[in-house]
Coordinates of C-alpha atoms and ligand atoms in Angstrom, one line a residue:
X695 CA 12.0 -73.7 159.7
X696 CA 8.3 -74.0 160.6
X697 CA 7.3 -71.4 163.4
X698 CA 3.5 -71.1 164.3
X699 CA 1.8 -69.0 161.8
X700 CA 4.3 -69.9 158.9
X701 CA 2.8 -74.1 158.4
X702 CA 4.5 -76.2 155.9
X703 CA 1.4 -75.6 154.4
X704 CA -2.5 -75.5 154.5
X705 CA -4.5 -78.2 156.4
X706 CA -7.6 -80.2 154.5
X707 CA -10.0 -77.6 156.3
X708 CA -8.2 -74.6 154.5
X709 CA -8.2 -76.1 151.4
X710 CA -11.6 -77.4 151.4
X711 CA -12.9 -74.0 152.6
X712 CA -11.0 -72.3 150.0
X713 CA -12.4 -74.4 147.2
X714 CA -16.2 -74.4 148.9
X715 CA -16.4 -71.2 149.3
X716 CA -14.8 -70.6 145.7
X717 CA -17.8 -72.5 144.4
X718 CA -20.2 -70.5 145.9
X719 CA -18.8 -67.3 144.9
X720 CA -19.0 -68.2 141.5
X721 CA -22.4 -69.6 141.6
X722 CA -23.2 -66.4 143.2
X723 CA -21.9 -64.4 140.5
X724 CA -23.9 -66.3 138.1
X725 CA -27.2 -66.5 139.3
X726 CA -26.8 -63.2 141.4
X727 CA -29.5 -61.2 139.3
X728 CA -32.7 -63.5 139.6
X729 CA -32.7 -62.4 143.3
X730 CA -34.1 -58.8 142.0
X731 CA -37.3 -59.3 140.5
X732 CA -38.1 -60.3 144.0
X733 CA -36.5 -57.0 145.6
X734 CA -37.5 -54.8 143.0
X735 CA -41.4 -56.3 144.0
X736 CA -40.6 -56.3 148.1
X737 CA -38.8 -52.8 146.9
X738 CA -41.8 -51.4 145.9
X739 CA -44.3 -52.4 148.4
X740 CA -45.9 -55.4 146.1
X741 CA -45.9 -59.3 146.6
X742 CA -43.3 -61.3 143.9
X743 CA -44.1 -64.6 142.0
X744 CA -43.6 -67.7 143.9
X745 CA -40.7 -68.5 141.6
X746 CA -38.8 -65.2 142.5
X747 CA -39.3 -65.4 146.0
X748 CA -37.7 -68.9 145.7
X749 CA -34.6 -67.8 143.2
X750 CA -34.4 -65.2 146.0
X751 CA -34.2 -67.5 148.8
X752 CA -31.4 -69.1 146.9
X753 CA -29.3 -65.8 146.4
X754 CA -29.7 -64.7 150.1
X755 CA -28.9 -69.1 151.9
X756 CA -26.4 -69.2 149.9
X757 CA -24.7 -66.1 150.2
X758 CA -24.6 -66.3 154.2
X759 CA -23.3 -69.9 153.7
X760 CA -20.6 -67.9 152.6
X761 CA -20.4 -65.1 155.5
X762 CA -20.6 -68.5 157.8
X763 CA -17.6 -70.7 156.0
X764 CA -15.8 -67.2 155.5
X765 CA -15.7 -66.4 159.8
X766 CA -14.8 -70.3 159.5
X767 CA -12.2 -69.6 157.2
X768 CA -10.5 -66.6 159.5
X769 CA -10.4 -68.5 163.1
X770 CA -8.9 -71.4 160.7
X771 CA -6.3 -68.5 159.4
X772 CA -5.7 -66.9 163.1
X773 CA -5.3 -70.3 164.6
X774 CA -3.4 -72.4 162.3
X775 CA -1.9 -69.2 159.8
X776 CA -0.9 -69.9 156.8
X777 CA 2.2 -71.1 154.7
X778 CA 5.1 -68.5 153.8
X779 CA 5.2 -67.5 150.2
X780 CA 8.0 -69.0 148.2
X781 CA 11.1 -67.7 148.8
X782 CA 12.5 -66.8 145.4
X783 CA 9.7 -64.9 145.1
X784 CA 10.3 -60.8 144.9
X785 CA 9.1 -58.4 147.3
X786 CA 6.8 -57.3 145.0
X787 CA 5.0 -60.3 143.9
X788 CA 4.7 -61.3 147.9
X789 CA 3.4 -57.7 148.5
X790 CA 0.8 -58.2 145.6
X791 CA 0.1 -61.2 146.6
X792 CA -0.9 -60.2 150.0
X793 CA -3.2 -57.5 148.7
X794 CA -4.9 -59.3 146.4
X795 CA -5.5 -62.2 149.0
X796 CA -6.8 -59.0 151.4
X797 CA -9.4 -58.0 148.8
X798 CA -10.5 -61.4 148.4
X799 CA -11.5 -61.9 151.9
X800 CA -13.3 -58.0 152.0
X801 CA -15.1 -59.6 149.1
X802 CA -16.5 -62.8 150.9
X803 CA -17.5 -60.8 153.9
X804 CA -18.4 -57.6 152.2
X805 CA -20.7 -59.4 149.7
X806 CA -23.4 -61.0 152.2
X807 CA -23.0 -58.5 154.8
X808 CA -23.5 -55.3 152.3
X809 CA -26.2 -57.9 150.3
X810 CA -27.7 -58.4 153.9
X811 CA -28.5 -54.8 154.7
X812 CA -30.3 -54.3 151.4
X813 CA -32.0 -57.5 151.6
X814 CA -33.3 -56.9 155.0
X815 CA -33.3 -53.5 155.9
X816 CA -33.7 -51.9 152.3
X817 CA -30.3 -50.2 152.6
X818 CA -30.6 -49.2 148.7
X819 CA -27.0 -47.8 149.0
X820 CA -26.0 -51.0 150.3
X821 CA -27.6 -52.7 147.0
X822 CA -25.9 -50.5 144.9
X823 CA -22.7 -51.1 146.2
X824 CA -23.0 -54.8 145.9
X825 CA -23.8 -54.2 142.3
X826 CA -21.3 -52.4 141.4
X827 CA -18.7 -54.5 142.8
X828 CA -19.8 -57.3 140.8
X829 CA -17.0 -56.7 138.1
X830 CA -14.7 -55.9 140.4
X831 CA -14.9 -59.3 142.1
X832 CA -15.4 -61.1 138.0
X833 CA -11.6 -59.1 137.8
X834 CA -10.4 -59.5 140.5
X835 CA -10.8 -63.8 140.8
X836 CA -10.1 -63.8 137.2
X837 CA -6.8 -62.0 137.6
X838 CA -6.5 -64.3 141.0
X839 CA -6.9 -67.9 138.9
X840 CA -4.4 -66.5 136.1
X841 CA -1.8 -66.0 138.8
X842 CA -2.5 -69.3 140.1
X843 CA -2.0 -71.1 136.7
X844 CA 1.3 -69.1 136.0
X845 CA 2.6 -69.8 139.2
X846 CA 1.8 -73.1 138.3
X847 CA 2.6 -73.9 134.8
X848 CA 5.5 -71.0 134.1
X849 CA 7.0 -70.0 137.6
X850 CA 7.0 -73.8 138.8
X851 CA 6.6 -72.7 141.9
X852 CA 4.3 -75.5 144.5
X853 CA 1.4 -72.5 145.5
X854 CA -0.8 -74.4 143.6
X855 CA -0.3 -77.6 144.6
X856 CA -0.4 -76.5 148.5
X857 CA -4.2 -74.9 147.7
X858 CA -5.1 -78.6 146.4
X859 CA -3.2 -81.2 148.7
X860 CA -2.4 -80.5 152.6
X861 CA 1.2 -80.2 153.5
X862 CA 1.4 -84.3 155.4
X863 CA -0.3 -85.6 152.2
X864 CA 2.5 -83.7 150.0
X865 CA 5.3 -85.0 152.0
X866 CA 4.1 -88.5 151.8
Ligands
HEM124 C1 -20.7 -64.1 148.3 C2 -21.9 -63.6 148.5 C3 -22.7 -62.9 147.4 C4 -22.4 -62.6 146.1 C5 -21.1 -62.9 145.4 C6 -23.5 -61.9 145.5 C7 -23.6 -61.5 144.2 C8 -24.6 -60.8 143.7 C9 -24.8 -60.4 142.3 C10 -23.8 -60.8 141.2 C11 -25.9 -59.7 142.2 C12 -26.5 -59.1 140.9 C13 -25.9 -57.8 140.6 C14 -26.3 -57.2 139.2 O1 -27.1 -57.8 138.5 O2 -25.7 -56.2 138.9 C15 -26.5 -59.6 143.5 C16 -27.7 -58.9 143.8 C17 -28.3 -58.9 145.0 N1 -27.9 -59.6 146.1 FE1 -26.2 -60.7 146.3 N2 -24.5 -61.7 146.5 C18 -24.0 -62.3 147.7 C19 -24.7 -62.4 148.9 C20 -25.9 -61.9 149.1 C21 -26.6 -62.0 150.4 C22 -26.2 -62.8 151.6 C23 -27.8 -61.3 150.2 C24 -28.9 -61.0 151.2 C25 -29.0 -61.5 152.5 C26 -27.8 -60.7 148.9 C27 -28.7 -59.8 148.4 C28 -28.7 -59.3 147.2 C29 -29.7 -58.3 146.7 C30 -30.8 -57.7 147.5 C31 -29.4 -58.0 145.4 C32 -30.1 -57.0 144.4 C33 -29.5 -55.7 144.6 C34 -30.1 -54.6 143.8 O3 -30.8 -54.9 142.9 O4 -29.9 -53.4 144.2 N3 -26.6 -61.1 148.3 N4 -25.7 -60.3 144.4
HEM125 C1 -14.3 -66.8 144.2 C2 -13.2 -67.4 144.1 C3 -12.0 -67.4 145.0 C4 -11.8 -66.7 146.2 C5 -12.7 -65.9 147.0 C6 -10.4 -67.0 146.6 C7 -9.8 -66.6 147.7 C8 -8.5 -66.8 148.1 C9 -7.9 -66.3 149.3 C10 -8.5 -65.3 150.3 C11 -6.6 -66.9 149.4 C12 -5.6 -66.6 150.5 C13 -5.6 -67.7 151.5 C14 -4.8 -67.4 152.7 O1 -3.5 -67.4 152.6 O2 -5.4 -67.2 153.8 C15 -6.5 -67.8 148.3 C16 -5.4 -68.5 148.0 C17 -5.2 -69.3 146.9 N1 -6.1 -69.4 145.8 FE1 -8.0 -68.6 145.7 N2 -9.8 -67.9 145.6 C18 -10.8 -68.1 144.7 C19 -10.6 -68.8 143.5 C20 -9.4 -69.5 143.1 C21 -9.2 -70.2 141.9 C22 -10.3 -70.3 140.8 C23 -7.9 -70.7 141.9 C24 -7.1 -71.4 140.9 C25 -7.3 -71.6 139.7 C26 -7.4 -70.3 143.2 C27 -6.1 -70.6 143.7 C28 -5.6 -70.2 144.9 C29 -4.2 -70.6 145.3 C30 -3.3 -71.5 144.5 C31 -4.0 -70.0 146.6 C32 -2.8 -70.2 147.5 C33 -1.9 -69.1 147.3 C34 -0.7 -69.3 148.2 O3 -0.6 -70.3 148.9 O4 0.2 -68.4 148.2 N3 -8.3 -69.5 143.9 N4 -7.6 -67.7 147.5

């Protein structure tokens, strides 16, 4: 049976939020570093190159695109809720599931706002903790995707399939 927060599945604005903000993350992740030439310069009271003032502006857009799609993402989640996990699945894997979905979404909001209060007000501790939870996010997707794929290609289950195609379009 459906009831209100447990859908048949997720709806094309779920899925394409998931997959947007997904994109960014990763791009994030990848050019995260050329932001701090530019901070290191604002940092210590001198002006940065032209070209590291613009890879910064790129690291900072960007990562409140994310904070924006992320409070999106939750008024999509408290409104529409979100599919019930599969129900041969153990208590275990649903509980680890939830948790690592819970870390996720610390991640896209703790990201810009703890990379906001260093970019803006110089929090350094703020910085720092960004930093370090670079690896911890690298893990943490990576261990994400893997469950993904072996959901997909060894559990046979449809959690997959529900992140890529809404639940009317499944159905036919
Ligand atoms: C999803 C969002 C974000 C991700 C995944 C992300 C990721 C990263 C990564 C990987 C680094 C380099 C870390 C290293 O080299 O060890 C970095 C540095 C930095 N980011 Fe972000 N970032 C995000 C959003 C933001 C936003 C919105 C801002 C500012 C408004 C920002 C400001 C900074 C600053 C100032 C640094 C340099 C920190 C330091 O050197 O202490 N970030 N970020
Ligand atoms: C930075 C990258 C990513 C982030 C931040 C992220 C975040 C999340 C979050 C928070 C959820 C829970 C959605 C909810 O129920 O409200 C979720 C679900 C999901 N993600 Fe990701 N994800 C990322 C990358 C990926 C990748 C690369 C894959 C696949 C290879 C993937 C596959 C899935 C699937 C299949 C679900 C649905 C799980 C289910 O319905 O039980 N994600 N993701």
């Amino acid at each position: 049976m459906t009831v209100a927060n447990e859908p048949a599945g997720y709806t094309g604005t779920q899925i394409f939020l998931h997959w947007i903000i997904a994109g960014l993350v990763v791009l994030q992740l990848v050019i995260g570093e050329d932001i701090k030439p530019a901070y290191r310069a604002f940092s210590r009271g001198t002006e940065p190159a032209a070209g590291d003032i613009l890879n910064a502006n790129i690291h900072v857009y960007v990562g409140l695109a994310v904070l924006v799609l992320a409070i999106w993402r939750i008024a999509v989640r408290l409104r529409h809720g979100v599919p019930a996990a599969p129900p041969e699945e153990s208590v275990l894997l649903k509980r680890t599931s939830a948790v690592a979905h819970f870390l996720l979404y610390l991640f896209i909001f703790g990201m810009p706002i703890t990379g906001a209060l260093a970019w803006y007000f110089s929090f350094r501790v703020m910085g720092e903790i960004h930093e370090l939870a670079k690896p911890v996010i690298i893990i943490a997707v990576g261990l994400h995707a893997a469950a993904a794929l072996w959901q997909h290609f060894y559990v046979k289950s449809d959690v997959l399939v529900r992140m890529l195609l809404p639940a009317a379009r499944r159905m036919g």
